[in-house]
Tab-separated table of C-alpha atoms and ligand atoms in Angstrom:
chain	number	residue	atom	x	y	z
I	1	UNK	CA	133.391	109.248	67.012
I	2	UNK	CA	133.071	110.663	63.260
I	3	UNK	CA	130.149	109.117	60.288
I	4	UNK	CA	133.807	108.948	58.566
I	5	UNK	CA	135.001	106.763	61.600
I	6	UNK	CA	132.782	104.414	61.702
I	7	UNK	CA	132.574	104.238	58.197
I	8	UNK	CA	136.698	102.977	58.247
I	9	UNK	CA	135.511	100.591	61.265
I	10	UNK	CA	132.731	98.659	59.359
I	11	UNK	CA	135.397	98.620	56.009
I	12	UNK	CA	138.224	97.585	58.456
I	13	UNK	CA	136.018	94.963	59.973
I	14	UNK	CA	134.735	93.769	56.210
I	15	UNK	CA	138.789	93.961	55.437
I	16	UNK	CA	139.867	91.731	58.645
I	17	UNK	CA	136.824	89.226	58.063
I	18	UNK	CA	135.168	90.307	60.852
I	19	UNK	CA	131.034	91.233	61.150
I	20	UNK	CA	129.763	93.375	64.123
I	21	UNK	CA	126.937	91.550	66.214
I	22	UNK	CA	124.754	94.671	66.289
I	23	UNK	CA	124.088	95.328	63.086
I	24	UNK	CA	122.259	91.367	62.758
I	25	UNK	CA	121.227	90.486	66.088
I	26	UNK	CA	117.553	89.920	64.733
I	27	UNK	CA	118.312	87.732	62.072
I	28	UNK	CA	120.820	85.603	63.684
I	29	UNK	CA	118.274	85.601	66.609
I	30	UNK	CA	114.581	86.127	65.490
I	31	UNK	CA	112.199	86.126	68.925
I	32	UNK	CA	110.914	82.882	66.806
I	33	UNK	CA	111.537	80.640	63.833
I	34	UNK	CA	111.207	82.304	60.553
I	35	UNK	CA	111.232	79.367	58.400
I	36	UNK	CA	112.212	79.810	54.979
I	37	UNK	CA	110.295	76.549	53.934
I	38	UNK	CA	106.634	76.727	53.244
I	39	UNK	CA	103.639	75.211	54.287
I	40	UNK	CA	103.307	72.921	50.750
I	41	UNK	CA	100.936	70.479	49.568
I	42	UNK	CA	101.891	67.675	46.437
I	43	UNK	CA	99.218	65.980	45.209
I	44	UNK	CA	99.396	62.087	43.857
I	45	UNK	CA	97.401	63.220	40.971
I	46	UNK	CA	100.004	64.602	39.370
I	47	UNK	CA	102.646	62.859	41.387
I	48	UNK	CA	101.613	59.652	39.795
I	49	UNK	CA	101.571	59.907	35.908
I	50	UNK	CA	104.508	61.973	36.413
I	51	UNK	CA	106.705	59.069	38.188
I	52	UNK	CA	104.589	56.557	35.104
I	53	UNK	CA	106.218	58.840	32.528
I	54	UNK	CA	109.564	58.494	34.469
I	55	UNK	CA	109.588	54.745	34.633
I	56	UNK	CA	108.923	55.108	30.285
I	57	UNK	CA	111.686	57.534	29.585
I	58	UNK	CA	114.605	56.991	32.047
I	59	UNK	CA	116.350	53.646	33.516
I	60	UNK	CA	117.381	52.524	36.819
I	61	UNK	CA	120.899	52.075	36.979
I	62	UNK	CA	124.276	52.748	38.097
I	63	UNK	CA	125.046	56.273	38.891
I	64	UNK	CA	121.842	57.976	39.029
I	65	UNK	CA	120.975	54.578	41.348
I	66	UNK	CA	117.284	54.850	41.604
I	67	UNK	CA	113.759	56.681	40.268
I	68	UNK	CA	113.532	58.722	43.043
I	69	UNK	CA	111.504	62.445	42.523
I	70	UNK	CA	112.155	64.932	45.199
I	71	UNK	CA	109.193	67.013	46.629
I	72	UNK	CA	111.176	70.547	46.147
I	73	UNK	CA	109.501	72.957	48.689
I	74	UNK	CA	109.067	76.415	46.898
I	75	UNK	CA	110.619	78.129	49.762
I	76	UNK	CA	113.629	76.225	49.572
I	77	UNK	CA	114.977	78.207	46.731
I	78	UNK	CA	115.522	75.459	43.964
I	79	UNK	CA	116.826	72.441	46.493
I	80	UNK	CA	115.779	69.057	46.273
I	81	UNK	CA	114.336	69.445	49.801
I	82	UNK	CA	110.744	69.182	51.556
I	83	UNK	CA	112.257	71.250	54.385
I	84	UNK	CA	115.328	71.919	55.499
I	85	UNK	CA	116.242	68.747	57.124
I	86	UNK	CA	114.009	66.059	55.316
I	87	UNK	CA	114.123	64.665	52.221
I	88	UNK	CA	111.340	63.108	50.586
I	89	UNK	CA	110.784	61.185	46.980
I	90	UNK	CA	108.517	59.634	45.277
I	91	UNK	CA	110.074	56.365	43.529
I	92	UNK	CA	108.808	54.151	40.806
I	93	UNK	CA	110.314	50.263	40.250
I	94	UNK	CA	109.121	48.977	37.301
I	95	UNK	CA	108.606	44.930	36.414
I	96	UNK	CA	111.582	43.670	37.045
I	97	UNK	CA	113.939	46.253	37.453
I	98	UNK	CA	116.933	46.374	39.898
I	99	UNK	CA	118.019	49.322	41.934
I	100	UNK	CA	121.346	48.443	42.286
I	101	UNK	CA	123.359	47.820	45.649
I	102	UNK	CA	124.740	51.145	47.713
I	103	UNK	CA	125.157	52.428	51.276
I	104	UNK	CA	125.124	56.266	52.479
I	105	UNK	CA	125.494	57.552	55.826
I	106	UNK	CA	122.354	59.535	55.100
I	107	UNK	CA	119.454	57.609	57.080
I	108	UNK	CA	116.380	56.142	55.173
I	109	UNK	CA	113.134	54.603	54.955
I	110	UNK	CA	110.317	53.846	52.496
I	111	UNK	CA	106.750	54.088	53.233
I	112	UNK	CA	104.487	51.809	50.027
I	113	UNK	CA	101.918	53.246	48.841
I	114	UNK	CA	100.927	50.311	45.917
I	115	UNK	CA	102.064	47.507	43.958
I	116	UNK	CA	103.600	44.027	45.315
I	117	UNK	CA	106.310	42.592	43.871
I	118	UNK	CA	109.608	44.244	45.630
I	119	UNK	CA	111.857	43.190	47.942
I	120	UNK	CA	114.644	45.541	49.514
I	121	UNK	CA	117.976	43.582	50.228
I	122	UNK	CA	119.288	45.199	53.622
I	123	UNK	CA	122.999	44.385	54.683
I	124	UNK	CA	121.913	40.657	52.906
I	125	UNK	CA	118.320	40.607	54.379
I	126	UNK	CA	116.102	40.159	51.658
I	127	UNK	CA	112.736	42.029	53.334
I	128	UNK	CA	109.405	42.260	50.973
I	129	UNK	CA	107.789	45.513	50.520
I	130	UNK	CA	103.861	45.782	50.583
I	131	UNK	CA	101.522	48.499	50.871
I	132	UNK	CA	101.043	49.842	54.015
I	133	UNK	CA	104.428	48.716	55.419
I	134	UNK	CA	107.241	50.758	56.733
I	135	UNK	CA	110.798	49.347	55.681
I	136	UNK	CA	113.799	50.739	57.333
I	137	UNK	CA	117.474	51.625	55.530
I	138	UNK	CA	119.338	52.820	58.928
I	139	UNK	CA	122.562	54.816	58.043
I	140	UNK	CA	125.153	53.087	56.086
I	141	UNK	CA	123.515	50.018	55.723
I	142	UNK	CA	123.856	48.616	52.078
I	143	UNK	CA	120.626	48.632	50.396
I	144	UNK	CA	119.235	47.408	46.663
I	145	UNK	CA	115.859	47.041	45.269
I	146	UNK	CA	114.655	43.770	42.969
I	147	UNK	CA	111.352	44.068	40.970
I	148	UNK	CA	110.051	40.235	40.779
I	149	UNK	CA	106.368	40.932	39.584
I	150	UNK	CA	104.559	42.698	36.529
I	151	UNK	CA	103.078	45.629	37.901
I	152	UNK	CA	104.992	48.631	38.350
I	153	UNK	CA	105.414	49.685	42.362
I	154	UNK	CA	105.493	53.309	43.989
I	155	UNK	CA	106.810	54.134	47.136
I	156	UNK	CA	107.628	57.083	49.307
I	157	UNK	CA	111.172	57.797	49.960
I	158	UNK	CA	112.525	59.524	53.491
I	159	UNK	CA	116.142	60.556	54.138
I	160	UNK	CA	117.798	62.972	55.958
I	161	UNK	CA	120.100	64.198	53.370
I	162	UNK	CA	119.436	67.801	53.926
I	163	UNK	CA	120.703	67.986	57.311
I	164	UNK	CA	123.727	64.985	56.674
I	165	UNK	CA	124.833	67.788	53.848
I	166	UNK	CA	124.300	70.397	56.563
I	167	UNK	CA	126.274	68.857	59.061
I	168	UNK	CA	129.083	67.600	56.294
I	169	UNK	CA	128.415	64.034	57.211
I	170	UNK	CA	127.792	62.711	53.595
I	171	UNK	CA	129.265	59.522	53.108
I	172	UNK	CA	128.543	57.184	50.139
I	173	UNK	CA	129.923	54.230	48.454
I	174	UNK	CA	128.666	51.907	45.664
I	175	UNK	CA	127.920	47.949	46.166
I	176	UNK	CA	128.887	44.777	43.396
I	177	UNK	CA	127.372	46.043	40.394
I	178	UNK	CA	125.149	42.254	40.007
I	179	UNK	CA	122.475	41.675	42.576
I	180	UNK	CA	124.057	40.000	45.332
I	181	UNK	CA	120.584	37.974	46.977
I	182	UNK	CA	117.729	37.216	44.940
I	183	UNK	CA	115.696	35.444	47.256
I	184	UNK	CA	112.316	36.566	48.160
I	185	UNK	CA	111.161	35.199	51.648
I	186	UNK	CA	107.977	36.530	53.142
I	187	UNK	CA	109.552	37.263	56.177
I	188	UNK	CA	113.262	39.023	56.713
I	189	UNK	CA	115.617	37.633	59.300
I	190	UNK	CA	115.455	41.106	61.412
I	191	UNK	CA	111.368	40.137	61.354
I	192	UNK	CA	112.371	36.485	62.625
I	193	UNK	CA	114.549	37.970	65.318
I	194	UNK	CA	112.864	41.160	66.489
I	195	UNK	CA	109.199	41.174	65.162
I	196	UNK	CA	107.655	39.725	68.492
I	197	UNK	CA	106.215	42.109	70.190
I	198	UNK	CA	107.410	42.774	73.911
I	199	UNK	CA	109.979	39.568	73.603
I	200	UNK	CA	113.474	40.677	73.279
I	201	UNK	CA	116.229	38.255	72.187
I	202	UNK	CA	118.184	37.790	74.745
I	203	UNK	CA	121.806	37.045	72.993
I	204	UNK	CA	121.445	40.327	70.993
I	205	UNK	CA	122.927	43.931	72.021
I	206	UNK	CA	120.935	47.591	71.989
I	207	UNK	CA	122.082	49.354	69.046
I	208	UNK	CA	120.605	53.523	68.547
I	209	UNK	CA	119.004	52.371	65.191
I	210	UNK	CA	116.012	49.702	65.034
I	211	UNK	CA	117.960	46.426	64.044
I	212	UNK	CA	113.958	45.845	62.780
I	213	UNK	CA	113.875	46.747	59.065
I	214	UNK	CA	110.379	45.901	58.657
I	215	UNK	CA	106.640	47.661	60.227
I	216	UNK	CA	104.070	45.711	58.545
I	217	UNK	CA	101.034	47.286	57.712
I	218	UNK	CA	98.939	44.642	59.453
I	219	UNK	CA	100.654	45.603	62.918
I	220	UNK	CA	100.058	49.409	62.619
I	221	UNK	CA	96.658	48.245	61.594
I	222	UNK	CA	95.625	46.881	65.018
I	223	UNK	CA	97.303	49.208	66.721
I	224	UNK	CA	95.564	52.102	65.806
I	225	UNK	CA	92.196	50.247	65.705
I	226	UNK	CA	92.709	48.737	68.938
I	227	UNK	CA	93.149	51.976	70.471
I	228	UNK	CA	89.705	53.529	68.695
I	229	UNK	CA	88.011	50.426	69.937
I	230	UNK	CA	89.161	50.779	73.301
I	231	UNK	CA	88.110	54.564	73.309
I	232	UNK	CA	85.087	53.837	72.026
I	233	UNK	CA	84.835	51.337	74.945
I	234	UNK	CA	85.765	53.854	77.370
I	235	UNK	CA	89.660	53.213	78.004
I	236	UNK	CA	92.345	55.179	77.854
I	237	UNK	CA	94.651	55.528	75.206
I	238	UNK	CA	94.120	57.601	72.203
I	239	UNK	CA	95.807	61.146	71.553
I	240	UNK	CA	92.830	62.845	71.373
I	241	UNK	CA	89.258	62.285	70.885
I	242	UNK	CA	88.626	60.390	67.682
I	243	UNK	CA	92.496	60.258	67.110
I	244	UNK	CA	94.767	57.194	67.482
I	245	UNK	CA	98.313	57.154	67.194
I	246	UNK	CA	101.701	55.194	66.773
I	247	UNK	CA	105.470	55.671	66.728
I	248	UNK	CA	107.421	53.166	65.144
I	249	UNK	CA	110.661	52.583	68.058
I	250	UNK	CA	114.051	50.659	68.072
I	251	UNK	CA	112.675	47.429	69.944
I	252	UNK	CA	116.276	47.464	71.355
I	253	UNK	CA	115.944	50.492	73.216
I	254	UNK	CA	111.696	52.080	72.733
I	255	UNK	CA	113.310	55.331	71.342
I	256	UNK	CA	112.844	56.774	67.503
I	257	UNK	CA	113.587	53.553	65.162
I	258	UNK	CA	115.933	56.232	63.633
I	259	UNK	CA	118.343	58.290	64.986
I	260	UNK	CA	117.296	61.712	63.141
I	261	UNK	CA	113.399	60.931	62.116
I	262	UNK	CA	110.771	60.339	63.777
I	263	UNK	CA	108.180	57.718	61.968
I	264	UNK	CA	104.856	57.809	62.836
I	265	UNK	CA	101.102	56.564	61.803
I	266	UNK	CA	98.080	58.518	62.720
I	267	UNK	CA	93.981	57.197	62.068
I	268	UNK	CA	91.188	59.956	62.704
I	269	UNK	CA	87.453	58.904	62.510
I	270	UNK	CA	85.577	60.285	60.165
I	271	UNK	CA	84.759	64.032	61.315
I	272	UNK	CA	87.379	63.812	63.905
I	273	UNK	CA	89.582	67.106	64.632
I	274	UNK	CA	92.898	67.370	65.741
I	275	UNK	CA	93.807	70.776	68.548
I	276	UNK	CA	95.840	72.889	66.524
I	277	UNK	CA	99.655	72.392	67.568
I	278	UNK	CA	102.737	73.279	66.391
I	279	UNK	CA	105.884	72.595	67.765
I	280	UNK	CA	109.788	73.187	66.368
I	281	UNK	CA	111.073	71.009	64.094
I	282	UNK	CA	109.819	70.205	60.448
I	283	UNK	CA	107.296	67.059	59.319
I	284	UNK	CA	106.125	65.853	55.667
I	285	UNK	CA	102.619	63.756	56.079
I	286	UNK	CA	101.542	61.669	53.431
I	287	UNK	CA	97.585	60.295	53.323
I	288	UNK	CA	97.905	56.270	53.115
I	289	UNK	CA	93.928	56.306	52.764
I	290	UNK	CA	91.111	58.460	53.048
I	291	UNK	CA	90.204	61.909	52.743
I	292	UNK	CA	90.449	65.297	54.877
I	293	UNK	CA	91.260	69.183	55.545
I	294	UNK	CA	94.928	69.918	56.884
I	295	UNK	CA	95.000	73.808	57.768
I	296	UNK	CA	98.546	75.182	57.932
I	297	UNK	CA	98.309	78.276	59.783
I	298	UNK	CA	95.992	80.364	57.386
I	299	UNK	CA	96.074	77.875	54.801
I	300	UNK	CA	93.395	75.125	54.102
I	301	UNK	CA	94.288	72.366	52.440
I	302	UNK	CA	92.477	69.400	50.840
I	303	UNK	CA	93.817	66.219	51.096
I	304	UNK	CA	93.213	62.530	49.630
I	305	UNK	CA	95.302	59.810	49.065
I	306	UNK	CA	98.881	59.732	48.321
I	307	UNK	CA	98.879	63.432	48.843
I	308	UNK	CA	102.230	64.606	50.779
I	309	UNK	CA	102.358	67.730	52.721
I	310	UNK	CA	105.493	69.883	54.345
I	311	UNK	CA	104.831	71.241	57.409
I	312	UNK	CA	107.280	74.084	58.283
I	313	UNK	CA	109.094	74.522	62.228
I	314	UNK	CA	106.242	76.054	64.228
I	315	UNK	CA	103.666	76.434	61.571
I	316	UNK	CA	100.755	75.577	63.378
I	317	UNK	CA	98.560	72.358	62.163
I	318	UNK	CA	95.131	70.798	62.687
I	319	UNK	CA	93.864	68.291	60.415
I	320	UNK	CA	89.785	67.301	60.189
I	321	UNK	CA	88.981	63.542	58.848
I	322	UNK	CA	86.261	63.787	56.437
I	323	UNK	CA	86.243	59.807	56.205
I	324	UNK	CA	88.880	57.471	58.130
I	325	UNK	CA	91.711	59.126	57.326
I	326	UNK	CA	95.040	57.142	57.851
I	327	UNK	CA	98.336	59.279	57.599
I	328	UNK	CA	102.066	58.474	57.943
I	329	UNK	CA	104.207	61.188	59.232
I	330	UNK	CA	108.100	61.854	59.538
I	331	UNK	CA	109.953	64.352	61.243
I	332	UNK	CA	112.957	65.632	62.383
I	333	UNK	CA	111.773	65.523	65.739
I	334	UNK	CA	114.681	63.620	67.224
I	335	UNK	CA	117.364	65.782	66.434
I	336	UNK	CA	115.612	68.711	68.407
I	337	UNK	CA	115.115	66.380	71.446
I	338	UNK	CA	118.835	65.085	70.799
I	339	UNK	CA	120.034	68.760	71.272
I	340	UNK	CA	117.252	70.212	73.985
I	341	UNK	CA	115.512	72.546	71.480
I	342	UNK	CA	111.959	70.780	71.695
I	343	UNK	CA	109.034	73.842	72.121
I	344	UNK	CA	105.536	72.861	71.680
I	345	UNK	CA	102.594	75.256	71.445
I	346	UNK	CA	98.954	75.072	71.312
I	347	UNK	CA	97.358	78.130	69.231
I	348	UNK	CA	98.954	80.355	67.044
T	401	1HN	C1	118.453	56.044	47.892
T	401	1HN	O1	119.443	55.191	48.121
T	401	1HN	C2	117.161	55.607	47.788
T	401	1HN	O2	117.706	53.390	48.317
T	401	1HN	C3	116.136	56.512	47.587
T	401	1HN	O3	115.802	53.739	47.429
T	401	1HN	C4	116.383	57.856	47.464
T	401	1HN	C5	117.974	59.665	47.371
T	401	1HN	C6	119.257	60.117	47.399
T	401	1HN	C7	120.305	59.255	47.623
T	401	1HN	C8	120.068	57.916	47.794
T	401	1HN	C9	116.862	54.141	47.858
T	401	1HN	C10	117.700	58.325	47.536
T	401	1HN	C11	118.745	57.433	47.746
């Protein structure tokens, strides 16, 4: 066969639609992942007074629906997107404001970092929002926000939108336009039904996301401290030395409260040091208090609180406490289990 041959076969091929395996085997199948999402660091410092001068300039309303900032990872070329599956926000609710009622097929949850005064209205379930706690929007489950106090309130925002726009799945449709339940009880009816730990309601059905829309910081507390105490006793059940951990699960089932993220809380003592792992799949921590070193692969970072960081598919991570340091964590880990691609590793 003639250079002039082949040259007509690659322009017939281009012509009939058509691309030759060949000539892209590596990129379409890399002996590893070759992220295109960096290892990225965002600290509260300037996430803070940024979100502040949000909350001064622009309202909450319909159609931009709520103050929600999007960690953009620099790798992600210019997309609202931590990594390529996650998304994460910061979001400011002033005194009094309403974030009006929607639903999405997109999965959610918010993680408070400060302030009191909010309660998130789930499918009707009025469920308060304090720091610490863990409040669950499961996919397509109508959702507003109500601001009943007089200090402003910040939260972290998780969603899978990157991957629901992936996969095409995008679904979203607005609520009444007035608030539909104003009441603020101190404890949600999916708390009164499912917030008992190891005591399952008998009359109620397994469903694959957590009918519990509320983790309360006080739980996750004395779980992780329990744990430390009991290593410190001598008993089993830590991760590692000096590190405690928890996964928040569907009490209707024990699997991921979510159906695409993993949740998780992590406590290291102070000077503790996590093995360096890394494993496939994508994670954004954020420090809930404390202080501490995460090392991405080459990169050191500093940490302290409110500070979120993307961790890219198998960029390895270790992270040294240099206090307590609590941490919530979310990944896409379930989808990779869902579809067999899990792959740990220890060192680089
Ligand atoms: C949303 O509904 C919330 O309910 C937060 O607080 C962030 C980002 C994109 C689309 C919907 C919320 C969101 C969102």
């Amino acid at each position: 066969m003639t250079d002039d041959a082949l040259q007509r076969l690659y322009a017939d091929f281009q012509a009939a639609g058509l691309m030759p395996l060949w000539t892209q085997r590596e990129g379409l199948m890399p002996a590893s992942p070759r992220p295109a999402a960096a290892p990225h660091v965002w600290r509260y410092k300037e996430l803070y007074p940024l979100a502040q001068r949000a909350g001064e300039l622009v309202p909450v309303g319909r159609g931009g629906e709520r103050r929600a900032i999007a960690l953009a990872n620099p790798g992600l070329a210019g997309q609202p997107y931590a990594t390529p599956t996650l998304w994460a926000a910061i979001q400011y609710l002033g005194p009094r404001e309403v974030a009006p009622d929607h639903r999405h097929s997109q999965g959610a949850f918010r993680f408070v970092l400060e302030g009191r005064g909010v309660w998130t209205v789930v499918n009707g379930d009025p469920v308060e929002m304090r720091p610490g706690d863990l409040l669950l929007t499961p996919s397509w489950h109508w959702h507003g926000h109500h601001h009943v106090a007089d200090e402003p309130m910040v939260w972290l925002d998780g969603l899978d939108i990157p991957l629901v726009s992936r996969l095409d799945a995008g679904f979203f449709e607005f609520g009444p336009d007035e608030v539909v339940e104003q009441a603020t009880p101190t404890t949600s009816r999916s708390e009164q039904l499912w917030a008992h730990p190891g005591l399952r309601p008998i009359g109620a059905a397994a469903t694959r996301q957590s009918p519990l829309l509320a983790y309360r910081a006080e739980h996750t507390d004395a779980a992780l401290s329990g744990q430390l105490e009991l290593e410190s006793a001598g008993h089993p059940g830590v991760i590692e030395p000096g590190h405690a951990g928890i996964r928040f699960s569907n009490p209707t089932t024990g699997a991921d409260a979510l159906a695409t993220m993993r949740l998780e809380m992590h406590r290291l003592r102070p000077g503790a040091v996590t093995a360096q792992r890394r494993e496939v799949g994508s994670s954004v921590w954020q420090v809930f208090t404390g202080e501490g070193v995460v090392s991405l692969g080459e990169q050191e970072l500093d940490v302290a609180e409110g500070d979120c960081v993307a961790v890219p598919s198998w960029c390895p991570l270790r992270i040294e406490a240099r206090s307590r340091l609590d941490l919530f964590c979310f990944s896409d880990a379930p989808i990779y289990e869902a579809l067999a691609l899990t792959r740990t590793g220890g060192n680089a």
